[in-house]
Coordinates of C-alpha atoms in Angstrom, one line a residue:
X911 CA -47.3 93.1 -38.0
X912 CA -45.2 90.3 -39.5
X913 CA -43.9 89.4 -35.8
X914 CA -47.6 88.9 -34.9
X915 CA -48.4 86.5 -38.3
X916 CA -45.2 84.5 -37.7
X917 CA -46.7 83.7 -34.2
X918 CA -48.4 80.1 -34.1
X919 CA -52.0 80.3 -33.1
X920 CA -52.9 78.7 -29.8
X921 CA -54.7 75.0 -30.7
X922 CA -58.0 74.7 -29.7
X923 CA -58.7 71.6 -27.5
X924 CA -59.9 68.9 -28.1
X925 CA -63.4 68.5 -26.9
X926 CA -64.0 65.7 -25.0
X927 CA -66.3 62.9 -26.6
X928 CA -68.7 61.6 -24.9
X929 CA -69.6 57.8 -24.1
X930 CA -72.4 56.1 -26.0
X931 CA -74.8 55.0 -23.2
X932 CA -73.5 51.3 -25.0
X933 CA -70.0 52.2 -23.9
X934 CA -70.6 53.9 -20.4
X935 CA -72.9 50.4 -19.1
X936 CA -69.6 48.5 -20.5
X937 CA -67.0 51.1 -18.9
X938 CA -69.5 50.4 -15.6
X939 CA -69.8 46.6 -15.6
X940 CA -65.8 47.1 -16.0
X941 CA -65.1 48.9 -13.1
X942 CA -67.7 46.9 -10.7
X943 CA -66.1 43.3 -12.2
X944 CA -62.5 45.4 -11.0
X945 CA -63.6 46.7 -7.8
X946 CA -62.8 43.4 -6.0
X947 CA -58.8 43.8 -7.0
X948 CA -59.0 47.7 -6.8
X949 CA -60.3 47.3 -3.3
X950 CA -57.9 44.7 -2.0
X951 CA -55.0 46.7 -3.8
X952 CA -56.0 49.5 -1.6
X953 CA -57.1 47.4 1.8
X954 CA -54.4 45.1 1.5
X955 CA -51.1 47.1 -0.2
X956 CA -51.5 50.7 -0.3
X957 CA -52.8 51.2 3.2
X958 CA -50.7 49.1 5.2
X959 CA -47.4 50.6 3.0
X960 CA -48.5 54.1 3.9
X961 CA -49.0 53.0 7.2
X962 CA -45.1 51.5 7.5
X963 CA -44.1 54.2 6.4
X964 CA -45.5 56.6 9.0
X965 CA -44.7 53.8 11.8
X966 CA -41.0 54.7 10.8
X967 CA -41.2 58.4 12.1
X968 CA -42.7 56.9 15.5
X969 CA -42.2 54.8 18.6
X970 CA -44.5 52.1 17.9
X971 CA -43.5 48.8 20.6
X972 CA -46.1 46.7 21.3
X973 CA -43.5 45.1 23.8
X974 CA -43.4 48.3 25.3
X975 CA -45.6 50.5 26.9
X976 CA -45.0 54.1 25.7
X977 CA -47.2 56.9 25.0
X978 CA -46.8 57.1 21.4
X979 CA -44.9 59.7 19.9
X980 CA -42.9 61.6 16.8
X981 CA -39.3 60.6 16.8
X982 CA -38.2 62.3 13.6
X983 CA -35.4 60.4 11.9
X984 CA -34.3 58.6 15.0
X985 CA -35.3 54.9 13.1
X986 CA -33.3 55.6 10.7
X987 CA -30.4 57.1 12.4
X988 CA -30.7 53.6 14.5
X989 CA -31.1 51.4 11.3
X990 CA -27.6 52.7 10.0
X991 CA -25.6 53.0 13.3
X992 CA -27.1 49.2 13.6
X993 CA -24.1 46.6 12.8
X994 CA -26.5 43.5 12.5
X995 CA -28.7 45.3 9.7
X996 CA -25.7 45.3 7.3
X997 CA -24.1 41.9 8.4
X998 CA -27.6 40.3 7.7
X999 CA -27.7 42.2 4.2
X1000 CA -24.5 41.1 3.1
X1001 CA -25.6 37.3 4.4
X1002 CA -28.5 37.9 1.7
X1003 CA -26.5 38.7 -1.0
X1004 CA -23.5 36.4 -0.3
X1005 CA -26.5 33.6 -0.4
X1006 CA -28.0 35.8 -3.7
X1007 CA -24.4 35.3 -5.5
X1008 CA -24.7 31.7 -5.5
X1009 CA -28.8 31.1 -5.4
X1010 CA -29.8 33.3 -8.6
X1011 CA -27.6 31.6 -11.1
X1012 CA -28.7 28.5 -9.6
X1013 CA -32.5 29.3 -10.1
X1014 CA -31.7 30.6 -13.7
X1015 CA -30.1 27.9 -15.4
X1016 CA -31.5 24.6 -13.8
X1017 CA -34.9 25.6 -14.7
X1018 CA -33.6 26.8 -18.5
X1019 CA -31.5 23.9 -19.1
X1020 CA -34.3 21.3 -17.8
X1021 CA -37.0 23.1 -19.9
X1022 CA -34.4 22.5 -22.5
X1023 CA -34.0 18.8 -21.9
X1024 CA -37.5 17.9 -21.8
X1025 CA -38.4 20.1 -25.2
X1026 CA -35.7 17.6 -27.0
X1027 CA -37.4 15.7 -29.5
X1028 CA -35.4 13.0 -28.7
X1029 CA -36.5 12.6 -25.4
X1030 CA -39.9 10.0 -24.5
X1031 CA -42.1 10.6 -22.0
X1032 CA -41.6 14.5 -21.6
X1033 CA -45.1 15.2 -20.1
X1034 CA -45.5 12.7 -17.3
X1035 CA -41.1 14.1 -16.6
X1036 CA -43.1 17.4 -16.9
X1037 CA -45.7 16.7 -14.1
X1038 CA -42.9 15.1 -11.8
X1039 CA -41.0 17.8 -11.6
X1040 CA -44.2 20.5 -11.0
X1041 CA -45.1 18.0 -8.4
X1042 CA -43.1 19.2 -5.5
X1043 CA -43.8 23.0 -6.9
X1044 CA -47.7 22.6 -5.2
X1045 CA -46.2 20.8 -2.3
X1046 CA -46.7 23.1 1.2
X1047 CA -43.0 24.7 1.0
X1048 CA -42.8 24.8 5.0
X1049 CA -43.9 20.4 5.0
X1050 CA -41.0 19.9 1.6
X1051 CA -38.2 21.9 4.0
X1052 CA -39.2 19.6 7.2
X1053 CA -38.6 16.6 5.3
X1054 CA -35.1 18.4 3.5
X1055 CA -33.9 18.7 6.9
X1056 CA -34.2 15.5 7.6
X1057 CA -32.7 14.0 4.8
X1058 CA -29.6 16.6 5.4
X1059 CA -29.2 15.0 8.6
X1060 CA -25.8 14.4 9.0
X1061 CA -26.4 11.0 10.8
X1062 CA -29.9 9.7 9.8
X1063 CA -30.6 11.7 6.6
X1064 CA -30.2 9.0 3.5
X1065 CA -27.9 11.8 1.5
X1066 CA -24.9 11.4 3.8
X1067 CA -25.7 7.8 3.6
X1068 CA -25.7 7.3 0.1
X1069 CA -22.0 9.5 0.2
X1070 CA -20.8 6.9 2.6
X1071 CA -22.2 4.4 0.4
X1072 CA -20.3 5.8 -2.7
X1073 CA -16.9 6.1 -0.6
X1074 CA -17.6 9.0 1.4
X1075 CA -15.5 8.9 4.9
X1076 CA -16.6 12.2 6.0
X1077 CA -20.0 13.6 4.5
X1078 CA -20.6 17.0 5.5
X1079 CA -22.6 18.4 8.5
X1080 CA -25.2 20.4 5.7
X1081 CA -26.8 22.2 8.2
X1082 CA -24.6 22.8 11.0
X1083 CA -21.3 23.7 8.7
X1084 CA -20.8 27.6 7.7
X1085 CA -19.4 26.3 4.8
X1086 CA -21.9 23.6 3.6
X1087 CA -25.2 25.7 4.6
X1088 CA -25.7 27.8 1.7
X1089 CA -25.3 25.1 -1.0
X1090 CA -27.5 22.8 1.4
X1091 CA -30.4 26.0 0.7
X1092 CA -29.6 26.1 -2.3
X1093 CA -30.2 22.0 -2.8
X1094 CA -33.9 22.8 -0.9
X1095 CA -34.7 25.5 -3.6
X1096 CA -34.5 22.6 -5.9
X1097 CA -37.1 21.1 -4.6
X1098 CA -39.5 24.0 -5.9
X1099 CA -38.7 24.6 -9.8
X1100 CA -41.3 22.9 -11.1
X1101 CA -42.8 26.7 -12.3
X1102 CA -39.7 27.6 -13.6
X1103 CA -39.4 25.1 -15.6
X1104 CA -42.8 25.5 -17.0
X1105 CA -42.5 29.0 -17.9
X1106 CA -39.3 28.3 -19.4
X1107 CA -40.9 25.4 -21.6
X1108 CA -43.7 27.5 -22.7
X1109 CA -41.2 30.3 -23.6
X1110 CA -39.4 27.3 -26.4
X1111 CA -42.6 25.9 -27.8
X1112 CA -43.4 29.3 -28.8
X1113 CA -40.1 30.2 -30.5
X1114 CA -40.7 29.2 -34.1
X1115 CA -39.1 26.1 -36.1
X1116 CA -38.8 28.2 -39.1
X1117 CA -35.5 29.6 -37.5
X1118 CA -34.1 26.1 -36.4
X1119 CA -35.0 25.2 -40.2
X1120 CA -33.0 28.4 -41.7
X1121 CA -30.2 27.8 -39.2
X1122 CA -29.6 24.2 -40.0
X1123 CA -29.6 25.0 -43.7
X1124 CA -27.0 27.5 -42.7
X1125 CA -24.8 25.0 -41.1
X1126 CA -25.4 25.4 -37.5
X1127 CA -24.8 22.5 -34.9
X1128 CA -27.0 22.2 -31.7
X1129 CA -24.2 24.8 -30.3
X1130 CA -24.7 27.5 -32.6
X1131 CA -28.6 27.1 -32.4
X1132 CA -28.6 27.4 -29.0
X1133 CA -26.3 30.9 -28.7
X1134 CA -27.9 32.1 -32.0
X1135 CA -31.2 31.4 -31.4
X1136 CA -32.8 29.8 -28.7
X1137 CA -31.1 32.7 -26.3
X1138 CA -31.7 35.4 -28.1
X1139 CA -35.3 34.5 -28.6
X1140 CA -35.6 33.9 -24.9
X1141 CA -34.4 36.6 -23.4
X1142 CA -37.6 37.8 -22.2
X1143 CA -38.1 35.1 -20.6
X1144 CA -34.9 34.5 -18.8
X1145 CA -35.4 38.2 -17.9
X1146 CA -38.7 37.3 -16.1
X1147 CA -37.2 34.8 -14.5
X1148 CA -34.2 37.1 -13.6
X1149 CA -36.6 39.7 -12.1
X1150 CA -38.6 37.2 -10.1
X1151 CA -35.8 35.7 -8.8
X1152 CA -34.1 39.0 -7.7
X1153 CA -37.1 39.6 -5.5
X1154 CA -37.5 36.3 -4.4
X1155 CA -33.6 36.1 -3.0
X1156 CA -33.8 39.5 -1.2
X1157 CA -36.8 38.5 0.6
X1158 CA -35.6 34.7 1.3
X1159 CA -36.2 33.7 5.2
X1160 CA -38.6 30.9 5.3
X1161 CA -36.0 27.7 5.0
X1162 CA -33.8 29.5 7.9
X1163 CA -36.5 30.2 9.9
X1164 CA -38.1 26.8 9.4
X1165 CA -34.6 24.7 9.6
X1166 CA -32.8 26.6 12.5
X1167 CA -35.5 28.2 14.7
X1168 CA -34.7 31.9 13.3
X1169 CA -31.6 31.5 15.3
X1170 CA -29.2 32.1 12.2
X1171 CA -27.3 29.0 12.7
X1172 CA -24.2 27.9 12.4
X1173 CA -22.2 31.8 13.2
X1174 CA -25.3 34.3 12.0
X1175 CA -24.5 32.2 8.5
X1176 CA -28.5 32.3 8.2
X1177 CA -29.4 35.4 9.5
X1178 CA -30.9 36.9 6.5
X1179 CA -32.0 40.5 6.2
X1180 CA -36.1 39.6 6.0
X1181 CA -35.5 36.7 8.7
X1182 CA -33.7 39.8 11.1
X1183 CA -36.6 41.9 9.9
X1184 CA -39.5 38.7 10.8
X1185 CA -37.7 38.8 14.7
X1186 CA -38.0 42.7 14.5
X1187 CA -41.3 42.6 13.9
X1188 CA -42.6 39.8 15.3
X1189 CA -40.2 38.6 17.9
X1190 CA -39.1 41.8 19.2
X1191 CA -42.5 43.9 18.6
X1192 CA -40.6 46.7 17.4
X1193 CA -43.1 47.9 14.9
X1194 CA -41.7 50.9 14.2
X1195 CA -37.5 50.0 13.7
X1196 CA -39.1 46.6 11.7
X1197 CA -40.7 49.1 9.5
X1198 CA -37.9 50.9 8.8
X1199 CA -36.3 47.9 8.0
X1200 CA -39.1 46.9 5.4
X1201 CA -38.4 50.2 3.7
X1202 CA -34.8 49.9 3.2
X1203 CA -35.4 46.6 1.9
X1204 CA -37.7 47.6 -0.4
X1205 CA -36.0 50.4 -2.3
X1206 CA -32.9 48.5 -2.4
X1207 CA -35.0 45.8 -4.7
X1208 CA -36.8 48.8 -6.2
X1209 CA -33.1 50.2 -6.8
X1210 CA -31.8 46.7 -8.3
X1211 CA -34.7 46.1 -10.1
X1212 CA -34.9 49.8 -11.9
X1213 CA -31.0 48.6 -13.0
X1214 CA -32.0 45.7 -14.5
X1215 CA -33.9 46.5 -16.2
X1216 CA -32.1 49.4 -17.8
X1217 CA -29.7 47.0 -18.6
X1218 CA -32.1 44.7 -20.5
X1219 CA -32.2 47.0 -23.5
X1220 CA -28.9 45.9 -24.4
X1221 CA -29.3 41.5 -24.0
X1222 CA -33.4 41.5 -24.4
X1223 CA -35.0 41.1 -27.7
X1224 CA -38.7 41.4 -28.4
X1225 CA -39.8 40.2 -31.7
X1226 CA -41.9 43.4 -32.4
X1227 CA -38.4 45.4 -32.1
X1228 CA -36.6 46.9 -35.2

């Protein structure tokens, strides 16, 4: 008897309420105004990942003409017994070690610059450098490769001009062509520096004002403050430019032909997975290649940010 009153009694659910008729026209008019997105997401996203994803299980060569067929795991047994896969991977991250810091703290310290109070003239410096950002990026590398041009291009001439005997061959020299790409992605941080300037406007002044009246130089502001307080944003950045990196192609494509000039130096992973796909017609190994690439980002980004709960601070945190 006192085993059964000791038992909790089971909780009745909850009954579902009902929409007003006010609420179900708004809930309506909500869905039709998001049917547009929801049906691209679907058309344009879901399908064709779905789609990938059987294509790696098949035989699907457009270049070919075989009877289309089930090959199990055979892509994927191919993909890791392939020697070019992996040497284009560790091109993209060799090129990641030196591009994402790059994109991090040019952006950050310009945005930095042009929010000095000291500084005149910070909006029209503003729109100059978000300029080249709406530039076409394939028209901004054509006219980067021809400034890099290690006999016309006016950068080797203005090196000579300084005292330069030698200027380097940016293109064509395995050890001049990543910091040449990285000189290009320059040319494109106008947005970065935007977002990074709307991140400091919003920090407020009231912190400056308490840590000058504690004795803190621009030094100590900056670690104390204007980090710590932009940490979201830099994280933002950080995730964007993760994904960004891992997918880059376009500039060696563009510049070199998709050959990976100089030595396979430029043979990124999406550029190897662009010839599989639409050089090669090897639909189904290119998908394959699509997948790996994209749980390795899913994989880096899922460690990011785990690791952001111990440098990122939101102001609604305790």
């Amino acid at each position: 008897m006192l085993d059964a009153l000791q038992r909790p009694f089971p909780r009745a659910r909850p009954r579902r309420q009902r929409l007003s008729p006010l609420a179900a026209r708004e809930a309506r008019w909500g869905l039709l105004f998001l049917a547009p997105w929801i049906i691209g997401f679907f058309a344009f996203t879901l399908l064709p990942m779905i789609a990938t994803l059987i294509f790696t299980f098949t035989n699907v060569n457009l270049a070919q003409e075989e009877p289309l067929r089930f090959v199990g795991l055979k892509n994927y047994q191919d993909l890791l017994n392939d020697s070019q896969t992996w040497r284009s991977l560790g091109v993209t991250l060799k090129f990641a070690v030196l591009q994402l810091p790059v994109t991090l703290v040019v952006p950050f310290s310009v945005a930095l610059l042009l929010n000095s109070r000291h500084l005149r003239g910070s909006s029209l410096f503003r729109v100059l450098f978000f300029v080249p950002y709406v530039v076409p990026f394939v028209a901004g590398i054509l006219v980067w490769g021809s400034m890099l041009n290690p006999e016309t291009g006016w950068i080797n001439g203005a090196l000579e001009a300084v005292g330069v005997s030698d200027p380097p061959n940016w293109l064509q020299d395995t050890g001049w062509v990543y910091p040449a790409l990285v000189l290009i992605g320059l040319w494109g941080i106008g947005g970065g520096i935007v977002v990074n300037q709307a991140g400091l406007k919003s920090i407020p002044t009231e912190l400056y004002d308490a840590a000058v009246v504690d004795g803190a130089g621009w030094w100590a502001q900056l670690r104390n403050v204007t980090i710590p307080m932009m940490s979201p944003v830099i994280f933002y950045t950080l995730i964007l430019g993760i994904v960004e990196v891992l997918q880059y192609f376009l500039a060696a494509l563009v510049l070199n032909n998709g050959t990976g000039e100089p030595g396979g130096a430029t043979l990124f992973y999406n550029l190897y997975l662009y010839k599989q796909f639409f050089t090669f017609q090897n639909m189904s190994y290119g998908a394959t290649l699509a997948w790996l690439l994209f749980l390795l980002t899913l994989g880096v980004t899922v460690v990011v940010f785990r690791l952001s709960r111990r440098w990122v601070y939101y102001a609604g945190d305790r």
